[in-house]
XYZ file of C-alpha atoms in Angstrom:
206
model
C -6.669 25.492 -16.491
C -7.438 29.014 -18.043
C -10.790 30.132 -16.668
C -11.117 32.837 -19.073
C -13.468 33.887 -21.695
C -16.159 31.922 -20.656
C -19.239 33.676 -22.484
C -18.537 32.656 -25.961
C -21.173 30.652 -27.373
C -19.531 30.789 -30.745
C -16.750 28.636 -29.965
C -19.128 25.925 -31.441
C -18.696 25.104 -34.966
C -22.241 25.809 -36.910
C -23.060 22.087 -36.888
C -22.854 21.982 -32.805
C -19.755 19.998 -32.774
C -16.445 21.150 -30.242
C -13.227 22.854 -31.426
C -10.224 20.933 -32.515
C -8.492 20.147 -29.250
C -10.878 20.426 -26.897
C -11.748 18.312 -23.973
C -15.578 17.432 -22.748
C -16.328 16.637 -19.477
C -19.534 14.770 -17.947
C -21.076 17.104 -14.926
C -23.864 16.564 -13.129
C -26.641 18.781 -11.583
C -28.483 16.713 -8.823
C -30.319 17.902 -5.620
C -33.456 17.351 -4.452
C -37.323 17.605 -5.241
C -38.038 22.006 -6.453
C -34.531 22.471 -6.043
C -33.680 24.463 -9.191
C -31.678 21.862 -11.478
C -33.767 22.067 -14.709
C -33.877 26.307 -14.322
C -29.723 25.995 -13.442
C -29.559 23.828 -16.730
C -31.848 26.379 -18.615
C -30.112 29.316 -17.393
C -25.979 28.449 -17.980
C -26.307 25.857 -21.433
C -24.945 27.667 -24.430
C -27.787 25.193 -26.227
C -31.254 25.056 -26.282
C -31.128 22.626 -23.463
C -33.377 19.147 -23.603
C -35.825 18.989 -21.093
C -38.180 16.142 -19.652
C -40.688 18.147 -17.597
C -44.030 17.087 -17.907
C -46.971 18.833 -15.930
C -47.643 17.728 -12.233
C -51.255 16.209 -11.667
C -53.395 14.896 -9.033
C -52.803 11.305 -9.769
C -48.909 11.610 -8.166
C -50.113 13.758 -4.947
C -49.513 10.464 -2.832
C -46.288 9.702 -3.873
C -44.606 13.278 -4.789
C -43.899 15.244 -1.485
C -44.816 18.708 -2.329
C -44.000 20.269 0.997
C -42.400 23.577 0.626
C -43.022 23.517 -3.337
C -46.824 22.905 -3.589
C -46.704 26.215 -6.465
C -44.627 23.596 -8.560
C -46.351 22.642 -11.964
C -44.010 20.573 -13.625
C -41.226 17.955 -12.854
C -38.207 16.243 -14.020
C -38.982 12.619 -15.483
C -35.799 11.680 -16.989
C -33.264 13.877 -17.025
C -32.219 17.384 -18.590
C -29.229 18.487 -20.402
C -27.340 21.468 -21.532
C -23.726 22.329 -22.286
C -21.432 25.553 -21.902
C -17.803 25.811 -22.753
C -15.515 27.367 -19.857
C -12.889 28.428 -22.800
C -11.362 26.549 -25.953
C -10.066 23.619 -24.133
C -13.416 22.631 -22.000
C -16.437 22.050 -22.749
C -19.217 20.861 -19.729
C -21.941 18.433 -20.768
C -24.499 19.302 -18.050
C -26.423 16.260 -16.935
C -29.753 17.194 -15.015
C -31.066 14.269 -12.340
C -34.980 13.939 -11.565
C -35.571 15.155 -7.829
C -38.427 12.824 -6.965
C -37.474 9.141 -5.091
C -39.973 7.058 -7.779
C -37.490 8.414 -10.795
C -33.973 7.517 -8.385
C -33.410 4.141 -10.023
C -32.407 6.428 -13.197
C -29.316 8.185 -11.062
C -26.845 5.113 -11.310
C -27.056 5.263 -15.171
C -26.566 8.929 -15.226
C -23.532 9.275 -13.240
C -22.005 6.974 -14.663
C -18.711 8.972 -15.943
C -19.003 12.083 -14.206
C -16.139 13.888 -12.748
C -17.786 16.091 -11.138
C -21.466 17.346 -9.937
C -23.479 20.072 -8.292
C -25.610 19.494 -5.709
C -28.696 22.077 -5.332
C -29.716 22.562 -2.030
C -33.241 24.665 -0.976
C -31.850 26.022 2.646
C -35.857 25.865 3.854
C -36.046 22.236 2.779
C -32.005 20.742 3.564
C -33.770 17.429 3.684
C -34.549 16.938 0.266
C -31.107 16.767 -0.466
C -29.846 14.309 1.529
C -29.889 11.503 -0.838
C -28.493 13.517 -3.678
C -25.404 14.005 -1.352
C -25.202 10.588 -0.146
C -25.660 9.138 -4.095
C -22.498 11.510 -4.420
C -20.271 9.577 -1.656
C -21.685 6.531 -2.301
C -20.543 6.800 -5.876
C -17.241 8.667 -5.136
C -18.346 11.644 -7.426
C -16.662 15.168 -6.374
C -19.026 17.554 -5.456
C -19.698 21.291 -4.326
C -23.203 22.353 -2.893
C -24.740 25.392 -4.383
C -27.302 26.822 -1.956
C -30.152 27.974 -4.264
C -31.616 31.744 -2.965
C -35.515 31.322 -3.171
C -37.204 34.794 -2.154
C -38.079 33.668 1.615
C -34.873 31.985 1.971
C -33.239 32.801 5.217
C -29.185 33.662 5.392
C -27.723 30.747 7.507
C -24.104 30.613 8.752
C -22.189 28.714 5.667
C -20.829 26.324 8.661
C -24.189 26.024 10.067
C -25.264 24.298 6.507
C -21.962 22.177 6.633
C -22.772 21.080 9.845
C -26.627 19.949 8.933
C -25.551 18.764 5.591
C -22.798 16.251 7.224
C -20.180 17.186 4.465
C -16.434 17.324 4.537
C -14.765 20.353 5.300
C -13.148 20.425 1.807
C -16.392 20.308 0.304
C -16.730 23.869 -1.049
C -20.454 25.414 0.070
C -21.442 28.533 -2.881
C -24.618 30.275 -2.273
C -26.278 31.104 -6.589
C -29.410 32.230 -8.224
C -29.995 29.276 -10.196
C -32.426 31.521 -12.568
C -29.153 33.664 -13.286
C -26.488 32.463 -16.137
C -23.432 34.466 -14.365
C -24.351 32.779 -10.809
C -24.911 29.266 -12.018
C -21.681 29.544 -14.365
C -19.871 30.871 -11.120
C -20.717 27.745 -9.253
C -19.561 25.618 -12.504
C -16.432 27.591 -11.931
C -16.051 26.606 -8.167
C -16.382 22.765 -9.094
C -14.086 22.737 -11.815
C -11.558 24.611 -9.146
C -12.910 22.004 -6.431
C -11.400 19.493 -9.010
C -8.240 20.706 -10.124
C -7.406 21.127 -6.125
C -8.260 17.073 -5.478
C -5.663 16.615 -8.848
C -3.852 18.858 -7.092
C -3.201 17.262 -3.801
C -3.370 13.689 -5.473
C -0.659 14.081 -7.319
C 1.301 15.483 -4.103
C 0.334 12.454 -2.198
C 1.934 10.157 -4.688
């Protein structure tokens, strides 16, 4: 798979639709609560990218934890979505999961025909991921973790995180600025490698 030229928003035709020939694949962003998966979404799509935040309020204190992101106005209620092509043959449809537990029972429906997905993970709050990853096994989706840089975010060992995450070795660990196209699209990059390497050694196996 050519990874090159993949900054070219006009590869769209003017009504939105893909090229002749070219192949869409269902990826999903997932982490948990403040993690950074509408802002990845926001920051990579080619699109104006549909959103489902609506404004946090004092009615769901008791049942949103907002440890470690009590500066967080808004949240996630459905799910968001965005799409970038990596070159003429592949286009990503970008499938954003809510981060809070009440909105979970939505994940099975989203995920359902994913090949891959991106899990955010806040290195100050590794907890809040946990059920992102396990959703991941559980559902036998391929995955790489993205460790989203917040601005008092300390610098941990990559094998340190592996180790507190629980994750197999062959699960690729990226560290992005989830604000920044370039970084998100380079952790888009590292799944779709993470994928063609599982193809890869599949195939072998055979």
């Amino acid at each position: 798979m050519d990874l090159k030229g993949f900054d070219h928003p006009d590869r769209y035709s003017a009504d939105g639709t893909l090229p002749a020939g070219a192949r869409s694949v269902k990826v999903m962003i997932a982490g948990g609560f403040g993690t950074g998966k509408t802002t990845m979404v926001r920051s990579v799509s080619d699109i104006k990218p549909l959103t489902t935040e609506e404004t946090l309020t004092q009615a769901s204190a008791d049942v949103d934890n907002l440890i470690g992101v009590a500066d967080k106005q808004e949240t996630t209620v459905s799910l968001d979505f965005g799409k970038i092509g990596i070159n003429d043959e592949l286009v990503l449809y970008l499938f954003g999961t809510p981060g809070q537990e009440r909105f979970w029972f939505l994940w099975n429906g989203l995920f359902k025909g994913a090949l891959g997905a991106v899990v955010l993970v806040d290195t100050r709050r590794l907890a809040s991921s946990f059920r992102a990853i396990e959703e991941m096994e559980r559902q036998n989706v391929p995955f790489v973790i993205a460790l989203n840089v917040f601005p008092d975010s300390k610098d941990h060992p990559v094998e340190e995180i592996r180790d507190a995450l629980d994750i197999s070795p062959h699960t690729p660990v990226v560290a992005c600025d989830a604000r920044d196209r370039a970084s998100s699209r380079d952790v888009l990059i590292a799944l779709i490698r993470h994928l063609k390497e599982r193809s890869a050694v599949a195939l072998e196996s055979r």
